[in-house]
XYZ file of C-alpha atoms in Angstrom:
420
model
C 2.599 26.965 -12.602
C -0.110 26.720 -9.933
C -2.005 23.451 -10.475
C -5.755 23.435 -10.894
C -6.088 21.439 -7.660
C -4.145 22.488 -4.568
C -4.147 20.388 -1.429
C -4.437 21.894 2.028
C -1.012 21.678 3.670
C 0.843 21.113 0.381
C 4.458 22.296 0.674
C 7.045 23.408 -1.867
C 4.421 24.145 -4.487
C 5.675 25.921 -7.630
C 3.452 28.952 -8.294
C 4.931 30.897 -11.200
C 8.074 31.377 -13.244
C 9.131 34.438 -15.241
C 12.154 35.593 -17.185
C 13.579 39.050 -16.457
C 15.618 40.716 -19.200
C 17.721 43.856 -19.063
C 17.225 45.398 -22.535
C 19.896 48.071 -22.160
C 22.956 48.368 -24.384
C 26.438 47.434 -23.208
C 27.638 49.926 -20.617
C 24.180 50.647 -19.245
C 24.010 50.416 -15.463
C 22.902 47.151 -13.917
C 19.410 46.715 -12.461
C 19.037 45.711 -8.826
C 15.950 43.675 -7.876
C 15.084 44.629 -4.301
C 11.709 43.043 -3.581
C 8.686 41.232 -4.945
C 5.128 42.134 -3.950
C 2.519 39.380 -4.209
C -1.271 39.703 -4.045
C -3.704 36.883 -3.228
C -7.143 36.845 -4.833
C -10.116 34.500 -5.138
C -12.091 33.463 -8.230
C -13.992 36.762 -8.135
C -10.749 38.758 -7.959
C -11.414 39.749 -4.358
C -8.304 40.214 -2.190
C -7.485 37.455 0.288
C -5.389 37.407 3.459
C -2.104 35.667 2.537
C -1.577 34.326 6.060
C -4.930 32.518 6.011
C -3.982 30.503 2.925
C -0.174 30.360 2.910
C 2.515 29.535 5.440
C 5.452 30.634 3.343
C 6.508 32.417 0.160
C 9.885 31.679 -1.383
C 11.684 33.285 -4.284
C 14.223 31.565 -6.529
C 16.763 33.324 -8.747
C 18.136 31.186 -11.565
C 16.949 28.111 -9.675
C 18.522 28.962 -6.305
C 16.384 30.076 -3.375
C 17.322 33.635 -2.392
C 14.429 34.605 -0.107
C 11.839 32.990 2.119
C 9.092 34.735 4.038
C 6.723 33.256 6.630
C 4.435 34.917 9.166
C 2.348 36.340 6.343
C -0.378 38.970 7.002
C -3.669 37.637 8.321
C -5.575 40.550 6.783
C -6.461 41.030 3.141
C -3.432 42.804 1.720
C -0.438 42.346 -0.527
C 2.773 40.953 0.928
C 6.256 42.109 -0.019
C 9.168 39.669 -0.017
C 12.535 41.442 0.482
C 15.270 40.136 -1.828
C 19.049 40.246 -1.338
C 19.407 42.668 -4.292
C 20.432 40.326 -7.121
C 21.854 42.233 -10.092
C 20.949 42.028 -13.749
C 23.539 43.314 -16.219
C 22.671 44.929 -19.546
C 21.718 42.308 -22.099
C 21.430 39.552 -19.496
C 18.389 37.510 -18.440
C 17.494 35.854 -15.142
C 14.912 33.292 -14.156
C 12.603 34.376 -11.330
C 10.340 31.815 -9.674
C 7.801 31.954 -6.868
C 6.948 28.984 -4.656
C 4.517 28.614 -1.765
C 3.672 26.413 1.204
C -0.090 26.072 1.627
C -1.309 26.343 5.212
C -2.550 23.187 6.919
C -5.476 25.317 8.116
C -6.292 26.846 4.724
C -10.004 26.887 3.917
C -11.380 25.191 0.851
C -11.778 27.661 -2.003
C -9.980 29.303 -4.909
C -6.616 31.053 -4.909
C -4.640 33.068 -7.427
C -1.365 34.905 -6.891
C -0.413 37.951 -8.941
C 2.611 40.216 -9.249
C 1.903 43.585 -10.840
C 4.523 45.581 -12.747
C 4.883 47.804 -9.716
C 5.343 44.695 -7.580
C 8.818 44.208 -9.038
C 10.834 46.859 -7.216
C 13.927 47.123 -9.427
C 15.993 50.362 -9.345
C 19.117 51.367 -11.228
C 21.988 49.775 -9.292
C 24.084 52.981 -9.477
C 21.618 55.822 -8.977
C 18.780 54.029 -7.203
C 16.313 55.537 -9.652
C 13.360 53.332 -10.415
C 13.154 51.503 -13.725
C 10.025 50.769 -15.704
C 8.895 47.129 -15.851
C 7.198 46.274 -19.137
C 6.043 42.952 -20.621
C 8.118 41.201 -23.220
C 6.506 41.000 -26.648
C 3.740 38.407 -26.481
C 3.683 38.417 -22.660
C 1.314 40.109 -20.224
C 1.427 41.896 -16.911
C 0.564 41.394 -14.153
C 2.285 38.046 -13.713
C -0.288 35.515 -12.543
C -0.254 31.952 -11.322
C -3.671 31.160 -12.713
C -6.529 30.020 -10.519
C -6.209 26.918 -8.361
C -8.851 25.253 -6.232
C -7.824 24.435 -2.682
C -9.326 21.201 -1.392
C -8.828 18.936 1.580
C -6.321 16.087 1.177
C -7.204 12.449 1.686
C -7.667 11.857 5.408
C -8.749 8.211 5.637
C -7.285 4.858 4.656
C -9.479 1.766 4.876
C -7.834 -1.613 5.547
C -9.478 -4.986 5.053
C -8.042 -8.489 5.343
C -9.057 -11.640 3.477
C -7.551 -14.792 4.924
C -5.649 -17.087 2.584
C -4.060 -18.995 5.440
C -4.059 -22.739 4.728
C -5.345 -25.073 7.401
C -1.902 -26.657 7.701
C 1.640 -25.341 7.398
C 4.775 -27.347 6.692
C 7.790 -26.489 8.810
C 10.031 -26.471 5.764
C 10.658 -22.742 5.263
C 8.684 -22.505 2.001
C 6.650 -19.228 1.927
C 2.879 -19.623 1.660
C 0.134 -17.046 1.066
C -1.450 -16.129 4.387
C -3.824 -13.319 3.454
C -4.604 -10.326 1.258
C -4.553 -6.912 2.928
C -6.582 -4.455 0.851
C -5.818 -0.750 1.339
C -8.430 1.691 -0.011
C -8.374 5.481 -0.289
C -11.973 6.796 -0.235
C -10.863 10.412 -0.758
C -12.386 12.526 -3.493
C -10.706 12.699 -6.881
C -7.746 15.059 -6.720
C -7.339 14.751 -2.949
C -3.920 13.158 -3.312
C -2.445 9.732 -2.747
C -1.859 8.187 0.673
C 1.528 6.531 1.054
C 2.342 3.456 3.132
C 5.972 2.545 3.779
C 5.758 -0.359 6.226
C 3.552 -2.962 7.844
C 3.744 -4.443 11.331
C 2.211 -7.903 11.735
C 1.468 -9.678 14.987
C 0.699 -13.278 15.918
C -1.911 -15.206 17.858
C -2.785 -18.840 18.359
C -5.962 -20.618 17.331
C -7.891 -19.078 20.245
C -6.602 -15.552 19.420
C -4.285 -15.463 22.413
C -1.301 -13.284 21.531
C 1.957 -15.140 20.883
C 5.297 -13.999 19.417
C 4.940 -14.215 15.651
C 8.513 -15.506 15.548
C 7.414 -18.769 17.144
C 5.865 -19.775 13.829
C 7.412 -17.537 11.156
C 11.024 -17.268 10.086
C 10.187 -14.357 7.793
C 7.156 -12.441 6.528
C 6.773 -10.869 3.094
C 4.364 -8.449 1.396
C 3.830 -8.669 -2.374
C 2.076 -6.146 -4.636
C 1.278 -6.885 -8.254
C 3.426 -10.006 -8.233
C 6.532 -8.172 -6.968
C 8.075 -8.175 -3.504
C 7.250 -4.821 -1.867
C 8.260 -5.252 1.771
C 9.715 -7.950 4.001
C 10.833 -8.525 7.548
C 14.279 -9.377 8.759
C 14.849 -12.952 9.934
C 12.652 -13.391 12.998
C 13.779 -14.845 16.297
C 11.456 -17.179 18.237
C 10.776 -14.361 20.730
C 9.968 -11.706 18.070
C 6.617 -10.411 19.264
C 5.929 -8.555 16.003
C 7.368 -8.398 12.501
C 8.261 -5.085 10.860
C 7.963 -5.340 7.082
C 9.987 -2.417 5.738
C 9.315 -1.319 2.155
C 11.998 -0.428 -0.361
C 9.721 2.359 -1.655
C 6.409 3.750 -0.324
C 3.204 2.288 -1.704
C 0.855 4.947 -3.127
C -2.893 4.473 -2.743
C -4.657 6.946 -5.032
C -8.104 8.433 -4.343
C -11.004 6.145 -5.207
C -8.602 3.223 -5.637
C -7.551 0.113 -3.729
C -4.266 -1.758 -3.576
C -4.073 -5.473 -2.709
C -1.073 -6.567 -0.644
C -0.496 -10.316 -0.451
C 0.994 -11.412 2.870
C 3.258 -14.454 2.779
C 4.611 -16.449 5.711
C 7.816 -18.470 5.578
C 7.352 -21.053 8.377
C 10.095 -21.847 10.841
C 11.754 -25.219 10.489
C 11.556 -25.488 14.300
C 8.164 -23.979 15.246
C 7.550 -23.335 18.927
C 3.752 -23.319 18.643
C 1.084 -25.672 17.349
C -0.931 -22.950 15.587
C -0.561 -19.438 14.212
C -2.687 -16.702 12.771
C -1.406 -13.332 11.519
C -2.914 -10.019 12.540
C -2.622 -6.322 11.828
C -4.002 -3.374 13.783
C -4.422 0.269 12.757
C -0.976 1.244 13.994
C 0.503 -1.621 11.983
C -0.407 0.077 8.700
C 2.538 2.445 8.323
C 0.992 5.542 6.762
C 3.422 8.321 5.854
C 1.782 11.101 7.849
C 1.756 14.771 6.747
C 3.993 17.169 8.650
C 1.004 18.866 10.271
C -1.026 17.019 12.887
C -4.054 18.884 11.508
C -3.863 16.681 8.429
C -3.265 13.336 10.160
C -4.516 10.318 8.195
C -6.703 7.840 10.056
C -6.638 4.109 9.350
C -10.041 2.447 9.650
C -11.162 -1.170 9.248
C -13.226 -2.200 6.249
C -16.984 -2.596 6.788
C -17.894 -5.615 8.934
C -14.264 -5.935 10.140
C -12.609 -4.733 13.335
C -9.032 -4.185 14.427
C -6.958 -6.160 14.847
C -7.588 -7.900 11.549
C -6.816 -11.635 11.734
C -6.267 -14.446 9.276
C -7.714 -17.871 9.933
C -5.448 -20.130 12.022
C -3.064 -22.713 10.652
C -1.601 -25.746 12.374
C 1.699 -27.453 11.611
C 1.914 -30.637 9.586
C 4.398 -33.449 9.944
C 7.067 -33.684 7.239
C 6.326 -37.202 6.034
C 3.566 -38.584 3.853
C 2.072 -40.970 6.375
C 2.147 -38.671 9.398
C 0.801 -35.665 7.459
C -2.071 -37.366 5.623
C -5.405 -35.949 6.828
C -8.699 -34.529 5.645
C -10.993 -31.835 6.996
C -13.775 -31.677 7.888
C -14.229 -35.291 8.827
C -17.080 -36.293 8.884
C -18.708 -34.114 6.214
C -22.072 -33.934 4.451
C -21.939 -35.526 0.990
C -23.396 -33.348 -1.759
C -23.538 -30.287 0.506
C -19.948 -29.963 1.703
C -16.481 -30.830 0.522
C -13.633 -32.348 2.452
C -10.048 -31.283 1.763
C -7.113 -33.698 1.766
C -3.722 -32.604 3.072
C -0.437 -34.471 2.728
C 3.252 -33.676 2.620
C 5.480 -34.838 -0.238
C 9.139 -35.011 0.811
C 10.117 -34.810 -2.880
C 8.517 -34.509 -6.313
C 6.256 -37.350 -7.369
C 3.157 -38.511 -9.191
C 0.064 -38.829 -7.035
C -3.122 -40.882 -7.238
C -6.008 -40.371 -4.817
C -9.009 -42.702 -4.893
C -12.115 -43.074 -2.743
C -12.979 -46.731 -2.027
C -15.617 -48.651 -0.133
C -14.386 -50.532 2.962
C -14.271 -53.665 0.763
C -12.088 -51.969 -1.854
C -14.746 -51.084 -4.421
C -14.106 -47.950 -6.454
C -16.240 -44.893 -5.622
C -14.426 -41.889 -7.137
C -10.984 -40.971 -8.487
C -9.748 -37.543 -7.444
C -6.194 -37.755 -8.793
C -4.763 -40.166 -11.341
C -0.970 -40.158 -11.554
C -0.909 -36.343 -11.277
C 2.540 -34.675 -11.082
C 3.114 -32.779 -7.846
C 6.013 -30.716 -6.528
C 7.547 -31.461 -3.143
C 5.899 -29.731 -0.201
C 2.576 -29.582 1.592
C -0.434 -30.331 -0.614
C -3.907 -29.238 0.477
C -5.874 -28.309 -2.620
C -7.554 -31.657 -3.396
C -11.214 -31.935 -2.430
C -14.010 -34.484 -2.558
C -17.646 -33.390 -2.667
C -18.991 -36.733 -1.491
C -20.227 -37.810 -4.937
C -19.443 -41.001 -6.822
C -18.214 -41.274 -10.400
C -21.785 -40.736 -11.681
C -22.138 -37.458 -9.766
C -24.513 -38.903 -7.152
C -24.058 -38.246 -3.415
C -22.826 -41.401 -1.712
C -24.638 -43.044 1.186
C -23.815 -42.411 4.827
C -20.936 -44.405 6.116
C -17.186 -44.753 6.264
C -15.101 -44.768 3.097
C -11.387 -45.230 2.496
C -9.207 -42.560 0.839
C -6.259 -44.326 -0.805
C -3.243 -42.093 -1.491
C -0.469 -43.514 -3.686
C 2.751 -41.712 -4.611
C 5.454 -42.720 -7.090
C 8.654 -40.733 -6.642
C 11.116 -39.832 -9.387
C 13.745 -42.178 -7.926
C 11.419 -45.163 -8.440
C 10.316 -45.545 -4.813
C 6.645 -45.488 -3.870
C 4.357 -45.021 -0.863
C 0.739 -45.884 -0.201
C -1.321 -44.669 2.739
C -4.994 -45.077 3.675
C -7.383 -42.892 5.611
C -10.959 -43.363 6.789
C -13.418 -40.672 5.642
C -16.821 -40.453 7.308
C -19.846 -39.259 5.308
C -23.130 -38.035 6.793
C -26.243 -36.764 5.001
């Protein structure tokens, strides 16, 4: 049962399984199995020191563990595992299995475990006379696990953050995407997955001064593949950090990356004017191996440093007129774009036009477009007129008109400065 690839420090590894059968006729004495002798060899059949490669041998009888041996010899020799003398009656069979714990200090190389016929010490239960162990028809002795290659497990996890934080947040409790945390396992193929079972996110203001993340966020979420993976409890205004606990660990396989989308549900009563989310190495909750020798290190992606930060977001007013803005302002026509932000208190149809100060039409960005309630900040103008030409320097008027489903309407104006 030994796999072709064995990881250093791997525990509870199934090594081999065999069936023992007492071929005697009814009335024949039972057979007592007293011990099992195991030899360790490399790919050239040279003997190895069990204690250098293994921390523990365990023996199972019909699926139940009956013996466990640690403190294995550190010199090249066989090792004998005493058994509690299970009995095998005439005509009966029993399942015998061998499992191992690989040492956290095991060297890279090849390993095979064998049990010779003489390694099954099984006397007559009445007389104590030895019995002969022979292979079943079609089977072979010695018993062997087959050859497995021991290699180092994955030891590094690389974390990178791409900000998705909008420039403005609405204090309405609706979750928004704040960033994508990418977790990458650069380990060699076969080195095993790295598991992450939690994230801890922190907060800072626009100038990167630490603030309680609960001042801005009511809750934080982490999504993987379009499904909720982890989330925080409801945050208090003085919550300095947010623990996002996962329902199940996230596995990052060797040579693969996993994207985790971070979402922020804003407070309806924010106690700060700006927020950015951050994560440091300790905030990536790696499930560490039992041995400190195999500890997994979390490193930042190239060109990034811990803590990783999103861009900052400010808070918008919750009315159309007070929230209407654009950024940057002024901007360079034909070389930059300016983004319009506005808050819709309810669903409506939106028109957004660029006019000259005298009311002449320059460009139409939205024409009676349906929009859901909430903060809107995806509409941009590149400073070009309806013919695709950059407009001249000066001040233009951005006219925003909204017709709501109940028949009411609003119209607001904003000056937009263009430079070349």
